[in-house]
Short mmCIF file of C-alpha atoms in Angstrom, two decimals:
data_model
loop_
_atom_site.label_atom_id
_atom_site.label_comp_id
_atom_site.label_asym_id
_atom_site.label_seq_id
_atom_site.Cartn_x
_atom_site.Cartn_y
_atom_site.Cartn_z
CA MET A 1 30.70 6.48 66.10
CA ALA A 2 31.46 9.56 64.02
CA ASP A 3 28.56 11.75 62.91
CA PRO A 4 27.60 11.70 59.19
CA ALA A 5 29.47 14.93 58.44
CA THR A 6 32.67 13.57 59.97
CA LYS A 7 32.26 10.31 58.05
CA GLU A 8 31.91 12.27 54.82
CA ASP A 9 35.01 14.34 55.64
CA MET A 10 36.97 11.13 56.28
CA SER A 11 35.71 9.60 53.05
CA ASN A 12 36.95 12.61 51.10
CA LEU A 13 40.27 12.68 52.95
CA ILE A 14 41.12 8.97 52.84
CA ARG A 15 40.67 8.21 49.18
CA PRO A 16 43.21 7.16 46.57
CA PRO A 17 45.19 9.87 44.80
CA THR A 18 44.04 10.84 41.35
CA VAL A 19 45.57 8.49 38.79
CA ARG A 20 45.40 9.20 35.08
CA HIS A 21 43.24 6.61 33.29
CA THR A 22 45.50 4.29 31.37
CA ILE A 23 45.43 1.18 29.23
CA GLY A 24 49.12 0.55 29.90
CA VAL A 25 51.05 -1.17 32.67
CA LEU A 26 49.81 -0.89 36.24
CA ASP A 27 52.05 1.59 38.11
CA ARG A 28 51.51 0.82 41.80
CA THR A 29 53.77 3.68 42.96
CA LEU A 30 51.17 6.22 41.78
CA PHE A 31 48.89 5.17 44.61
CA ALA A 32 51.13 6.45 47.42
CA LYS A 33 49.53 9.18 49.52
CA THR A 34 50.45 11.05 52.72
CA ILE A 35 47.76 12.58 54.95
CA ASN A 36 48.75 15.22 57.51
CA LEU A 37 47.01 14.56 60.81
CA ALA A 38 47.33 15.21 64.51
CA ALA A 39 48.01 12.48 67.04
CA ALA A 40 47.65 12.27 70.79
CA ALA A 41 50.96 11.09 72.26
CA ILE A 42 50.22 9.05 75.39
CA VAL A 43 52.59 9.81 78.25
CA ASP A 44 51.63 6.77 80.34
CA LYS A 45 51.80 3.71 78.05
CA LYS A 46 49.55 1.77 80.42
CA LYS A 47 46.67 4.15 79.70
CA ILE A 48 46.49 3.71 75.92
CA ALA A 49 43.26 1.67 76.06
CA GLN A 50 41.72 4.14 78.52
CA TRP A 51 42.51 7.14 76.34
CA ARG A 52 41.37 5.33 73.21
CA GLN A 53 37.98 4.69 74.81
CA SER A 54 37.64 8.28 76.04
CA LEU A 55 38.57 9.86 72.71
CA GLN A 56 36.32 7.50 70.77
CA LYS A 57 33.43 8.33 73.10
CA GLU A 58 33.79 12.08 72.43
CA LYS A 59 34.24 11.40 68.67
CA THR A 60 37.76 12.80 68.57
CA LEU A 61 39.49 9.57 67.54
CA LEU A 62 40.24 8.92 63.87
CA LEU A 63 37.86 6.22 62.62
CA GLY A 64 38.71 4.85 59.18
CA GLU A 65 38.19 1.50 57.50
CA ARG A 66 41.23 -0.77 57.68
CA LEU A 67 43.08 1.82 59.79
CA SER A 68 44.38 1.30 63.31
CA SER A 69 43.98 4.34 65.53
CA VAL A 70 46.98 3.21 67.64
CA VAL A 71 50.33 3.94 65.94
CA PRO A 72 54.00 4.21 66.95
CA HIS A 73 55.17 7.69 68.00
CA PRO A 74 56.44 9.66 64.95
CA ASP A 75 59.72 10.26 66.82
CA GLN A 76 61.68 7.09 66.05
CA THR A 77 63.66 7.27 69.29
CA LEU A 78 60.49 7.42 71.37
CA ALA A 79 58.85 4.77 69.20
CA SER A 80 61.78 2.41 69.83
CA GLN A 81 61.10 2.89 73.56
CA GLY A 82 57.49 1.78 73.08
CA ALA A 83 55.82 5.20 72.87
CA ARG A 84 52.44 5.10 71.14
CA CYS A 85 50.00 7.68 69.76
CA LEU A 86 46.32 7.79 68.97
CA LEU A 87 45.40 9.24 65.57
CA LEU A 88 42.91 12.08 65.85
CA ASP A 89 40.07 13.26 63.67
CA PRO A 90 41.22 15.61 60.84
CA LYS A 91 39.44 18.56 62.48
CA ILE A 92 42.03 18.42 65.28
CA ARG A 93 45.20 20.31 64.25
CA PRO A 94 48.57 20.22 66.05
CA GLY A 95 49.63 23.61 67.35
CA VAL A 96 46.09 25.01 67.02
CA PRO A 97 44.49 24.68 70.50
CA ASP A 98 41.28 26.27 69.23
CA THR A 99 40.61 23.00 67.36
CA TRP A 100 41.10 20.89 70.49
CA THR A 101 38.27 19.65 72.65
CA PRO A 102 38.17 20.52 76.38
CA LEU A 103 39.26 16.94 77.13
CA LEU A 104 42.37 17.33 74.99
CA ARG A 105 43.24 20.79 76.39
CA ASN A 106 42.91 19.55 79.93
CA ALA A 107 45.05 16.46 79.20
CA VAL A 108 47.76 18.58 77.57
CA GLU A 109 47.80 21.00 80.51
CA LYS A 110 48.22 18.06 82.90
CA LYS A 111 50.94 16.64 80.63
CA GLU A 112 49.02 13.39 80.20
CA LEU A 113 48.89 13.86 76.43
CA GLY A 114 50.83 15.70 73.79
CA ILE A 115 49.31 16.77 70.46
CA VAL A 116 51.91 16.10 67.76
CA PRO A 117 51.91 16.14 63.94
CA TYR A 118 51.58 12.76 62.29
CA ASP A 119 52.01 11.91 58.60
CA LEU A 120 49.80 8.95 57.75
CA SER A 121 51.33 7.19 54.74
CA LEU A 122 49.10 5.00 52.59
CA ASP A 123 50.21 3.05 49.55
CA TYR A 124 48.82 0.69 46.91
CA ALA A 125 48.51 -2.16 49.42
CA TYR A 126 46.00 -0.16 51.47
CA TRP A 127 43.45 0.55 48.76
CA THR A 128 40.73 -1.99 47.94
CA TYR A 129 40.16 -3.49 44.50
CA GLU A 130 37.13 -1.23 43.98
CA GLU A 131 39.06 1.90 44.97
CA VAL A 132 41.90 1.08 42.58
CA MET A 133 39.48 0.30 39.77
CA ARG A 134 37.70 3.59 40.31
CA CYS A 135 41.01 5.33 39.67
CA LEU A 136 42.06 3.26 36.66
CA LEU A 137 38.84 2.83 34.69
CA PRO A 138 37.26 5.83 32.98
CA PRO A 139 33.55 6.32 33.76
CA GLY A 140 32.59 5.57 30.16
CA SER A 141 33.82 1.99 30.47
CA ARG A 142 31.58 1.11 33.40
CA ASP A 143 28.48 -0.96 32.86
CA GLU A 144 25.21 0.56 34.05
CA HIS A 145 24.27 -2.69 35.84
CA ASP A 146 27.61 -4.06 37.08
CA GLY A 147 29.63 -0.89 37.77
CA PHE A 148 33.10 -2.40 38.13
CA PRO A 149 33.91 -6.01 37.18
CA THR A 150 33.98 -7.28 40.78
CA GLY A 151 32.39 -10.71 40.51
CA PHE A 152 34.35 -13.72 39.38
CA ASN A 153 34.09 -17.47 39.62
CA GLN A 154 37.03 -18.92 41.53
CA ALA A 155 38.31 -22.46 41.05
CA GLY A 156 41.25 -23.06 43.33
CA HIS A 157 43.93 -20.54 42.36
CA VAL A 158 42.13 -19.50 39.14
CA ALA A 159 39.83 -16.48 38.90
CA HIS A 160 37.45 -16.72 35.95
CA LEU A 161 36.10 -13.44 34.57
CA ASN A 162 33.40 -12.83 32.00
CA LEU A 163 34.21 -9.26 31.00
CA ARG A 164 31.82 -7.06 29.10
CA ASP A 165 33.01 -5.29 25.96
CA GLY A 166 33.53 -1.96 27.74
CA PHE A 167 36.13 -3.49 30.05
CA LEU A 168 38.12 -5.41 27.43
CA PRO A 169 40.66 -2.60 26.73
CA TYR A 170 41.52 -2.71 30.46
CA LYS A 171 41.49 -6.49 30.94
CA LYS A 172 45.21 -6.76 31.78
CA LEU A 173 44.95 -4.05 34.43
CA ILE A 174 41.85 -5.65 35.92
CA ALA A 175 43.57 -9.03 36.10
CA ASP A 176 46.73 -7.62 37.70
CA VAL A 177 44.74 -5.86 40.41
CA LEU A 178 42.62 -8.96 41.03
CA ILE A 179 45.74 -11.01 41.73
CA ASP A 180 47.14 -8.26 43.98
CA LYS A 181 43.96 -8.01 46.04
CA ASN A 182 43.08 -11.71 46.29
CA PRO A 183 45.93 -13.70 47.89
CA GLY A 184 44.46 -17.07 46.84
CA VAL A 185 44.43 -16.13 43.13
CA ARG A 186 47.46 -16.89 40.97
CA SER A 187 45.88 -16.95 37.51
CA VAL A 188 43.15 -14.86 35.88
CA ILE A 189 41.29 -16.00 32.78
CA ASN A 190 38.56 -14.40 30.71
CA LYS A 191 35.84 -16.37 28.97
CA VAL A 192 35.66 -15.72 25.23
CA ALA A 193 32.64 -17.91 24.41
CA ASN A 194 29.35 -18.73 26.12
CA VAL A 195 29.20 -21.96 28.12
CA GLY A 196 27.37 -24.55 26.05
CA THR A 197 27.64 -22.57 22.81
CA GLU A 198 30.84 -24.20 21.59
CA SER A 199 30.95 -27.32 23.78
CA GLU A 200 28.30 -29.81 24.80
CA PHE A 201 30.38 -30.36 27.95
CA ARG A 202 29.88 -26.78 29.22
CA THR A 203 33.55 -25.96 28.74
CA PHE A 204 34.56 -22.65 27.17
CA ASN A 205 37.34 -20.93 25.28
CA TYR A 206 39.40 -18.60 27.43
CA GLU A 207 42.44 -16.33 27.43
CA ILE A 208 45.03 -15.97 30.18
CA LEU A 209 45.02 -12.36 31.39
CA ALA A 210 47.57 -12.65 34.21
CA GLY A 211 49.53 -15.26 36.11
CA ASP A 212 50.33 -18.86 35.21
CA ASP A 213 48.77 -20.86 32.40
CA ASP A 214 48.07 -23.63 34.90
CA LEU A 215 44.43 -24.61 35.21
CA ASN A 216 44.93 -27.81 37.18
CA VAL A 217 43.29 -26.72 40.39
CA GLU A 218 42.27 -27.92 43.81
CA ALA A 219 39.04 -26.56 45.26
CA ARG A 220 37.54 -27.14 48.69
CA GLU A 221 33.81 -27.10 49.17
CA ASN A 222 31.39 -28.57 51.72
CA ASP A 223 34.20 -30.40 53.58
CA CYS A 224 35.38 -32.09 50.37
CA ILE A 225 38.46 -31.68 48.17
CA PHE A 226 38.06 -31.54 44.39
CA GLN A 227 40.90 -31.70 41.88
CA PHE A 228 40.33 -31.08 38.17
CA ASP A 229 41.52 -29.35 35.01
CA TYR A 230 39.37 -26.23 34.87
CA ALA A 231 39.92 -25.95 31.11
CA LYS A 232 38.18 -29.29 30.52
CA VAL A 233 35.29 -29.46 33.02
CA TYR A 234 32.54 -27.27 34.43
CA TRP A 235 32.86 -25.74 37.89
CA ASN A 236 31.10 -22.78 39.48
CA SER A 237 32.07 -21.71 42.99
CA LYS A 238 28.97 -19.49 43.17
CA LEU A 239 26.84 -22.63 43.42
CA GLU A 240 28.35 -23.82 46.71
CA GLY A 241 25.23 -22.79 48.63
CA GLU A 242 22.98 -24.63 46.18
CA HIS A 243 25.16 -27.75 46.41
CA ARG A 244 24.86 -27.64 50.20
CA ARG A 245 21.11 -27.00 50.12
CA LEU A 246 20.30 -30.06 48.02
CA VAL A 247 22.78 -32.36 49.74
CA HIS A 248 21.07 -31.66 53.06
CA LEU A 249 17.71 -32.65 51.59
CA PHE A 250 19.00 -36.21 51.13
CA THR A 251 18.61 -38.77 53.92
CA PRO A 252 21.52 -41.09 54.71
CA GLY A 253 20.85 -44.57 53.37
CA GLU A 254 18.67 -43.49 50.44
CA VAL A 255 19.67 -43.38 46.75
CA VAL A 256 20.22 -40.27 44.65
CA CYS A 257 20.78 -40.24 40.89
CA ASP A 258 22.85 -37.26 39.75
CA LEU A 259 22.35 -37.18 35.99
CA MET A 260 24.77 -34.30 35.26
CA ALA A 261 27.20 -34.85 38.12
CA GLY A 262 30.19 -32.93 36.76
CA ILE A 263 33.19 -33.54 39.01
CA GLY A 264 30.95 -34.36 41.98
CA PRO A 265 29.90 -31.20 43.92
CA PHE A 266 26.55 -32.85 44.80
CA ALA A 267 27.58 -36.50 44.71
CA VAL A 268 30.75 -36.46 46.82
CA PRO A 269 29.43 -34.51 49.84
CA ALA A 270 26.24 -36.59 49.70
CA GLY A 271 28.38 -39.73 49.83
CA LYS A 272 30.15 -38.32 52.87
CA ARG A 273 26.76 -38.13 54.57
CA GLY A 274 26.09 -41.81 53.87
CA VAL A 275 23.85 -41.28 50.83
CA PHE A 276 24.14 -43.74 47.92
CA VAL A 277 24.71 -41.84 44.66
CA TRP A 278 24.65 -43.04 41.06
CA ALA A 279 26.65 -40.14 39.60
CA ASN A 280 26.78 -39.68 35.83
CA ASP A 281 28.40 -37.18 33.49
CA TYR A 282 28.61 -37.24 29.71
CA ASN A 283 31.98 -35.45 29.61
CA PRO A 284 34.79 -38.07 29.75
CA GLU A 285 37.10 -35.60 31.48
CA SER A 286 34.45 -34.82 34.11
CA HIS A 287 33.96 -38.54 34.64
CA ARG A 288 37.69 -39.01 35.21
CA SER A 289 37.79 -36.19 37.75
CA LEU A 290 34.58 -37.45 39.37
CA ASP A 291 36.00 -40.94 39.79
CA SER A 292 39.24 -39.51 41.20
CA ASN A 293 37.39 -37.22 43.62
CA ILE A 294 35.25 -40.12 44.85
CA LYS A 295 38.42 -41.99 45.79
CA ARG A 296 40.17 -38.91 47.14
CA ASN A 297 37.29 -38.20 49.53
CA LYS A 298 36.92 -41.89 50.48
CA VAL A 299 33.27 -42.30 49.47
CA THR A 300 33.67 -45.30 47.12
CA GLN A 301 31.20 -47.33 49.20
CA TYR A 302 28.45 -44.85 48.47
CA VAL A 303 29.18 -43.08 45.17
CA ARG A 304 29.49 -44.75 41.77
CA ALA A 305 30.69 -42.86 38.69
CA PHE A 306 29.27 -43.34 35.17
CA ASN A 307 30.02 -41.77 31.80
CA GLU A 308 26.81 -42.03 29.79
CA ASP A 309 24.21 -39.92 28.02
CA GLY A 310 21.89 -38.64 30.73
CA ARG A 311 18.82 -39.42 28.63
CA SER A 312 19.43 -43.16 28.57
CA PHE A 313 20.91 -43.15 32.06
CA VAL A 314 17.54 -42.29 33.65
CA TRP A 315 16.16 -45.80 33.06
CA ARG A 316 19.57 -47.46 33.47
CA ALA A 317 20.07 -45.95 36.91
CA ALA A 318 16.66 -47.11 38.14
CA ASP A 319 17.31 -50.63 36.85
CA MET A 320 20.84 -50.79 38.30
CA VAL A 321 19.73 -49.60 41.73
CA TYR A 322 16.95 -52.19 41.81
CA ALA A 323 19.39 -54.93 40.76
CA ALA A 324 21.95 -53.84 43.38
CA SER A 325 19.29 -53.93 46.07
CA THR A 326 17.86 -57.35 45.14
CA SER A 327 21.38 -58.83 45.06
CA GLY A 328 22.04 -57.58 48.58
CA GLU A 329 24.65 -54.92 47.84
CA HIS A 330 25.40 -52.69 50.80
CA ALA A 331 27.85 -50.37 52.50
CA VAL A 332 29.59 -51.15 55.75
CA ALA A 333 29.71 -48.48 58.43
CA LYS A 334 32.98 -48.74 60.31
CA PRO A 335 32.84 -49.31 64.07
CA LYS A 336 33.06 -46.14 66.12
CA ARG A 337 34.95 -45.80 69.39
CA VAL A 338 32.79 -44.49 72.23
CA SER A 339 34.44 -43.09 75.38
CA ARG A 340 32.56 -43.14 78.66
CA HIS A 341 33.71 -41.78 82.03
CA HIS A 342 32.45 -43.23 85.30
CA GLN A 343 33.12 -42.62 88.97
CA GLN A 344 35.04 -45.28 90.90
CA LYS A 345 34.53 -46.12 94.58
CA ASP A 346 37.63 -44.19 95.59
CA GLY A 347 36.31 -41.08 93.86
CA GLU A 348 38.66 -41.34 90.91
CA LYS A 349 37.27 -40.98 87.40
CA ALA A 350 37.91 -43.86 85.04
CA LYS A 351 37.70 -43.80 81.25
CA GLU A 352 36.14 -46.75 79.48
CA GLU A 353 36.25 -47.20 75.70
CA THR A 354 33.88 -49.39 73.72
CA SER A 355 33.24 -49.87 70.01
CA THR A 356 29.94 -49.83 68.19
CA PRO A 357 29.27 -52.97 66.14
CA GLU A 358 29.92 -52.97 62.40
CA GLN A 359 26.75 -51.98 60.55
CA ARG A 360 25.64 -53.12 57.11
CA ILE A 361 23.66 -50.45 55.24
CA PRO A 362 21.64 -52.02 52.40
CA ILE A 363 21.03 -50.24 49.11
CA PRO A 364 17.27 -49.61 48.86
CA PRO A 365 15.43 -50.77 45.71
CA THR A 366 14.34 -47.33 44.49
CA ILE A 367 15.83 -43.91 43.80
CA SER A 368 14.63 -41.15 46.14
CA HIS A 369 15.99 -38.08 44.29
CA PHE A 370 17.14 -37.15 40.78
CA VAL A 371 19.43 -34.12 40.40
CA MET A 372 19.61 -32.39 37.01
CA ASN A 373 22.10 -29.52 37.16
CA LEU A 374 22.34 -28.60 33.49
CA PRO A 375 20.27 -25.40 33.51
CA ALA A 376 20.56 -24.63 29.79
CA SER A 377 18.83 -27.87 28.73
CA ALA A 378 17.98 -30.14 31.70
CA ILE A 379 14.22 -29.63 31.29
CA THR A 380 14.42 -31.20 27.82
CA PHE A 381 15.60 -34.48 29.45
CA LEU A 382 12.31 -34.87 31.35
CA PRO A 383 10.48 -36.94 28.65
CA HIS A 384 12.97 -39.72 29.38
CA TYR A 385 11.40 -40.30 32.82
CA ARG A 386 8.35 -41.81 31.10
CA GLY A 387 8.31 -45.49 32.02
CA LEU A 388 10.95 -45.06 34.76
CA TYR A 389 9.32 -47.66 37.01
CA ALA A 390 7.09 -49.44 34.50
CA GLY A 391 5.94 -52.74 36.03
CA HIS A 392 7.23 -51.83 39.50
CA GLU A 393 4.14 -50.19 40.95
CA GLN A 394 4.36 -52.54 43.97
CA LEU A 395 7.53 -50.75 45.16
CA PHE A 396 5.66 -47.49 45.88
CA GLU A 397 2.62 -46.09 47.66
CA PRO A 398 0.04 -47.36 48.38
CA HIS A 399 1.73 -50.79 48.35
CA THR A 400 4.64 -49.52 50.50
CA SER A 401 5.50 -46.29 52.32
CA THR A 402 7.94 -45.31 49.55
CA LYS A 403 7.11 -42.22 47.49
CA LEU A 404 7.97 -41.72 43.84
CA PRO A 405 11.32 -39.96 43.26
CA MET A 406 11.72 -36.24 43.75
CA VAL A 407 13.27 -34.48 40.76
CA HIS A 408 15.39 -31.33 41.23
CA VAL A 409 15.84 -29.75 37.81
CA HIS A 410 17.85 -26.56 37.31
CA CYS A 411 16.92 -24.15 34.54
CA PHE A 412 17.12 -20.55 33.37
CA ALA A 413 14.26 -18.10 33.06
CA ALA A 414 13.95 -14.42 32.21
CA LYS A 415 13.73 -11.92 35.03
CA ALA A 416 10.14 -10.82 35.58
CA GLU A 417 7.84 -9.52 38.28
CA GLY A 418 6.23 -11.75 40.90
CA GLU A 419 5.66 -15.43 40.14
CA ALA A 420 5.86 -15.09 36.36
CA PRO A 421 9.26 -16.85 36.00
CA MET A 422 8.17 -19.70 38.33
CA LEU A 423 4.94 -20.19 36.43
CA ASP A 424 6.89 -20.26 33.18
CA VAL A 425 9.18 -22.97 34.54
CA CYS A 426 6.18 -25.08 35.60
CA GLU A 427 4.63 -24.75 32.14
CA ARG A 428 7.84 -25.90 30.48
CA ILE A 429 8.12 -28.90 32.84
CA ALA A 430 4.51 -29.86 32.22
CA ALA A 431 5.00 -29.67 28.45
CA GLU A 432 8.06 -31.95 28.56
CA LEU A 433 6.46 -34.46 30.95
CA ASN A 434 3.12 -34.32 29.13
CA ALA A 435 1.54 -34.15 32.59
CA PRO A 436 0.06 -31.22 34.54
CA ILE A 437 2.49 -29.44 36.90
CA LYS A 438 1.56 -26.26 38.72
CA LEU A 439 3.35 -24.07 41.22
CA GLY A 440 2.89 -25.25 44.79
CA ASP A 441 3.98 -27.91 47.27
CA PRO A 442 6.34 -30.54 45.77
CA GLU A 443 4.90 -33.19 48.09
CA VAL A 444 1.50 -32.73 46.48
CA PRO A 445 1.08 -34.71 43.23
CA GLY A 446 1.13 -32.40 40.21
CA GLU A 447 2.77 -29.50 42.05
CA ALA A 448 6.33 -28.12 42.06
CA ALA A 449 8.33 -25.75 44.21
CA VAL A 450 10.45 -23.36 42.15
CA LEU A 451 13.30 -21.63 43.94
CA GLU A 452 15.40 -18.80 42.51
CA ILE A 453 19.07 -19.71 42.92
CA ARG A 454 20.97 -16.72 41.54
CA ALA A 455 21.16 -14.05 38.88
CA VAL A 456 23.38 -15.04 35.96
CA ALA A 457 22.82 -11.83 33.96
CA PRO A 458 20.84 -8.61 34.46
CA ASN A 459 17.74 -10.18 32.88
CA LYS A 460 18.43 -13.86 33.42
CA ARG A 461 17.92 -15.97 36.53
CA MET A 462 18.75 -19.55 37.50
CA PHE A 463 16.02 -21.60 39.21
CA CYS A 464 15.63 -25.06 40.70
CA ALA A 465 12.25 -26.76 40.34
CA SER A 466 11.49 -29.69 42.66
CA PHE A 467 8.58 -32.07 42.12
CA ARG A 468 7.70 -35.74 42.46
CA ILE A 469 7.47 -37.70 39.25
CA PRO A 470 3.75 -38.12 38.42
CA ALA A 471 2.51 -41.71 38.61
CA THR A 472 1.20 -41.44 35.05
CA VAL A 473 4.76 -40.76 33.91
CA ALA A 474 6.65 -43.18 36.17
CA PHE A 475 4.40 -46.18 35.47
CA ALA A 476 3.82 -45.58 31.79
CA SER A 477 5.01 -48.35 29.48
CA ARG A 478 8.55 -48.08 28.14
CA GLU A 479 8.55 -47.52 24.41
#
């Protein structure tokens, strides 16, 4: 590895050329740059790897990000014959032996190497998005928290930006560079209204900054394929980890109620794991995409789509699951082929294939988990759990081994030190449930685990609170 001084020299040498800040069209030709270096021409082509290792060990080799130290010989005739060179550190100069190390001098004397000039040409394709932005955006436009606008939500081929005011004069440039530097992106949009402010369905107004005005996308997440119109539904690729986390908390064969299911990022992968899901979304367009994605991913046995108000769906889901269970509804696990090898008397190996019997998986009578991924308002839906299992006390502990459902409610809270945001979330949950909830172990009655999911703004965080519905809430009379 190069020492810190050499790294700093390289950083100063291999940087984009100075480009005048502009609000106009992106001129990619301005980013061409030639760096004059020295290269070690290898006489014996078979020893390239050996010389590369030796020069790297003595810190003479050029080490730069996204640069190969092995290059064709600058003489095109020799290059066509397979001659290769090793790029050398900028402190090594061709024709100036005083800058050569003893290893290089000795190799040149023995005619094992030749030190030749080499012009390293870099163009727009070489520079990263951040390096290009640093050239194009004046320092005054940069946000003190975000620096450059690097983060975006990607849905299939669409990159969704939420640009701050300081970047708006440069939005076209930003979008063009984003498409250039992200091969999977064909369209860039910018949000022009807060999610939830103008639409109860969490959709938003947007403008096309670059690329096609085609927001019908296909996204892949957690081994599932989702197709949807991004202009009409909610999708956030930054929540993939949270989708995976919750899905892996569910046990195959149990029932989950996803109150704000969207297009199915929790429901569909859970169905693939053999979890029964009653998936609901209030947005008709989300419901259409949800239903289509259930079929596309072949989880119709396990996932059912609904288009209802989540408040009334809490009771409806519990009642429908109980009715489905008592009527004997079930899924059928397809037989699996099992291969087994065994040794025959003559020493030959034989392959034997058998099939597992078809298995009926009954729908249980109760819901094990509720998912509420509507962070702006999900907590306000909690009063509707009162009376969830009124008159069905016999289905749960201590009458059976079944516990009351676990609720996973997403919400926002202000950034603060220590446990303050988590305590605030618990207080809000307790107020809506009209039952005590404190921070702690979700398996302990009256306690909740609150996990920070991600930052959504410099002073705003998204959390997920998990707790079991208190018995006083679940068994209260329905009013």
